[in-house]
PDB file of C-alpha atoms in Angstrom:
ATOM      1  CA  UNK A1216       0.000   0.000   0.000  1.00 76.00           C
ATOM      2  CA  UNK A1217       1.459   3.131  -0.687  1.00 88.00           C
ATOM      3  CA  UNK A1218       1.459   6.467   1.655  1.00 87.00           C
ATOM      4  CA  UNK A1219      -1.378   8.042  -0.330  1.00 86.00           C
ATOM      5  CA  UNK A1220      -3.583   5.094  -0.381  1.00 88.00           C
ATOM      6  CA  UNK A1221      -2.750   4.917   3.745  1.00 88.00           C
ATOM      7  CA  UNK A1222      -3.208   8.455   4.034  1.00 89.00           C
ATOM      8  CA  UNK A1223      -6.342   8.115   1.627  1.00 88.00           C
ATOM      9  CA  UNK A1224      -7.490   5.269   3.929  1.00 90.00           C
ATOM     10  CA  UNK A1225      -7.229   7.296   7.306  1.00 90.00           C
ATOM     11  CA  UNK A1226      -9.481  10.630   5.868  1.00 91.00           C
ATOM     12  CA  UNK A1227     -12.009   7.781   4.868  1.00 89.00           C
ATOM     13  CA  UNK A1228     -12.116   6.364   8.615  1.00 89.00           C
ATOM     14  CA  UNK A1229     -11.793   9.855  10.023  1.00 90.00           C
ATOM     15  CA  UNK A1230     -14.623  11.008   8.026  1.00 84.00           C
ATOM     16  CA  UNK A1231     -16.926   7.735   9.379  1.00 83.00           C
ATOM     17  CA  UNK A1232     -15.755   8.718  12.376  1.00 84.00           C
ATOM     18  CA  UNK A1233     -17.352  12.505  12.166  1.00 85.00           C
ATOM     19  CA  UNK A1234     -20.976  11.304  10.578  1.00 76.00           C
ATOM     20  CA  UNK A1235     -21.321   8.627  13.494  1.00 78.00           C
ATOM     21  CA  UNK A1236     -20.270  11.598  15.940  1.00 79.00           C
ATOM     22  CA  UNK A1237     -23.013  14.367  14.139  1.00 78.00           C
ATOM     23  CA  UNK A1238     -25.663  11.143  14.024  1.00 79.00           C
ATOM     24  CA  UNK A1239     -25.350  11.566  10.203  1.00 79.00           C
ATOM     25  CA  UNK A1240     -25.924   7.778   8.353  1.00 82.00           C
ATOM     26  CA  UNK A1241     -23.669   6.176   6.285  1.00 80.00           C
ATOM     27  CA  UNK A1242     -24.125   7.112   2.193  1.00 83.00           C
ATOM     28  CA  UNK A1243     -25.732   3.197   2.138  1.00 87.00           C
ATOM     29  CA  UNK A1244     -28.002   3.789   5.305  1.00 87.00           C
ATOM     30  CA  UNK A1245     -29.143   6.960   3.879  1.00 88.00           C
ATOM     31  CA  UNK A1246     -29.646   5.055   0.480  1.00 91.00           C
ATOM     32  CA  UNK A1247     -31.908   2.900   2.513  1.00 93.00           C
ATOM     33  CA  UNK A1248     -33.542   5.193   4.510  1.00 92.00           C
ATOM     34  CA  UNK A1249     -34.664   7.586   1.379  1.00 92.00           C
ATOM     35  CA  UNK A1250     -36.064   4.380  -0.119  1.00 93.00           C
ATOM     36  CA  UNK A1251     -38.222   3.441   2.861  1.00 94.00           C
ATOM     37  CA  UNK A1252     -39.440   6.810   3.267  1.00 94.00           C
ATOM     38  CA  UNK A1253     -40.470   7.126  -0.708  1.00 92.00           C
ATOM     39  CA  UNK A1254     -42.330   3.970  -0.320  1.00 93.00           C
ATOM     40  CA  UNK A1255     -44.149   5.267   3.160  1.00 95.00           C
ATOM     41  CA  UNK A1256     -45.253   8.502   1.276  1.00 92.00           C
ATOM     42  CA  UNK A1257     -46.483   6.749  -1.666  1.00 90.00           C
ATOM     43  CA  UNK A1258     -48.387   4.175   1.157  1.00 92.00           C
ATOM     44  CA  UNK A1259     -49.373   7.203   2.823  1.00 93.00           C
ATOM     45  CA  UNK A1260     -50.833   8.968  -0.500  1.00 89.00           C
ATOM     46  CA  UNK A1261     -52.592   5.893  -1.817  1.00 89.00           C
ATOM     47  CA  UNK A1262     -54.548   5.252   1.473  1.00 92.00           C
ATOM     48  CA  UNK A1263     -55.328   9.008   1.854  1.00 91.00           C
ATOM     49  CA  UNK A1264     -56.982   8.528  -1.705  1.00 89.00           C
ATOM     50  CA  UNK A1265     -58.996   5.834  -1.208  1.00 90.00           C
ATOM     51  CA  UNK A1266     -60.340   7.121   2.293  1.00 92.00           C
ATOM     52  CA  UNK A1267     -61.717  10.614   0.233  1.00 91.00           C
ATOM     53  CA  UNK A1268     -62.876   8.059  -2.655  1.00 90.00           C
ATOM     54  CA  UNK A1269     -65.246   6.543   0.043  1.00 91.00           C
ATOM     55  CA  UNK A1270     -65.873   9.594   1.748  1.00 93.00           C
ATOM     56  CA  UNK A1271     -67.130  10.517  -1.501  1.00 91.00           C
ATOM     57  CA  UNK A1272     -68.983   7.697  -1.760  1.00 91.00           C
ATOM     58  CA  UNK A1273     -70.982   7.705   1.342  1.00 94.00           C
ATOM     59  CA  UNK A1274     -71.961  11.278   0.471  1.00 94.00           C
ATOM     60  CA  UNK A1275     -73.501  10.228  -3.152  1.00 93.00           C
ATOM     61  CA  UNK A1276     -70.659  11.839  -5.317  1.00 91.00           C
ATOM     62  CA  UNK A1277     -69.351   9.938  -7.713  1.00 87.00           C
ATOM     63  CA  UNK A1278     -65.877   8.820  -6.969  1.00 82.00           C
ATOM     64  CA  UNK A1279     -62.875   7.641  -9.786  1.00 77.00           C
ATOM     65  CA  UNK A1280     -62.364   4.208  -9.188  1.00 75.00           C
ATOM     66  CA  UNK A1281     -58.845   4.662 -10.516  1.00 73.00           C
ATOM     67  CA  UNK A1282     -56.356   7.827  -9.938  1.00 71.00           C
ATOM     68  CA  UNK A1283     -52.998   8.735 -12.150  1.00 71.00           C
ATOM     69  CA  UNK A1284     -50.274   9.562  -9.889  1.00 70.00           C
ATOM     70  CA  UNK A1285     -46.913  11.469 -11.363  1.00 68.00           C
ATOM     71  CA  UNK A1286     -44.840  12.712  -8.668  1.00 65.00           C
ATOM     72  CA  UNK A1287     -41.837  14.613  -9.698  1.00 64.00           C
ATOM     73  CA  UNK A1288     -42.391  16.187 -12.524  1.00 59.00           C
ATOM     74  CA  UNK A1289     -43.711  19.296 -11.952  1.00 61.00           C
ATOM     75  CA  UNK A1290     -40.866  21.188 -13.268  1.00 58.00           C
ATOM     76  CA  UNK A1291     -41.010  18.938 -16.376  1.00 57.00           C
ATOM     77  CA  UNK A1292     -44.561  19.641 -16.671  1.00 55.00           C
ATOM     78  CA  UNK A1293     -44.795  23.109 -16.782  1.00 57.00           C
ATOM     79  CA  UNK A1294     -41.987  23.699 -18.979  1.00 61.00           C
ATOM     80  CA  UNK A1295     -43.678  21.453 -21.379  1.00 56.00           C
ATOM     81  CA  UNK A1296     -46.772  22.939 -21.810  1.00 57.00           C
ATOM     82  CA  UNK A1297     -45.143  26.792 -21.299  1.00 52.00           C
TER      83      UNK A1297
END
C-alpha cells in the first residue's frame, strides 16, 4: 500500500468517524432510509386517496375508481406545456 492510499485510507475512517459523531448515516443507510421513506409517502398517498374516494362515496358523489399519480415532474410539466 502506498502512503497516499494509507493516508487516503485514514481521511475515509476519520470522516466515518465525524458522521457517526453528528448522528449523520452512512451514504448506504441513507440510500436505505430515502427508499423506505419514498415507499411510506407513496403508502401514505394511496390510502389518503382511497379514504376521500369513500368519503365521496358515502356522500352520493361519484368517486374515480382509478387515480394517475406522477410525482416529480412538476418542473417537467410546466416547462412542457409553457
Amino acid at each position: 500500500m502506498t502512503l497516499w492510499q494509507a493516508q487516503l485510507k485514514n481521511v475515509e475512517k476519520e470522516h466515518l468517524h465525524i458522521q457517526a459523531r453528528e448522528g449523520m448515516p452512512s451514504p448506504h443507510v441513507a440510500d436505505k432510509i430515502a427508499k423506505y421513506e419514498a415507499h411510506i409517502e407513496r403508502t401514505l398517498y394511496r390510502a389518503m386517496h382511497e379514504l376521500e374516494a369513500m368519503q365521496e362515496r358515502r356522500l352520493g358523489k361519484p368517486a374515480p375508481l382509478a387515480r394517475l399519480e406522477v410525482h416529480g415532474m412538476e418542473q417537467f410539466v410546466l416547462e412542457f406545456l409553457w
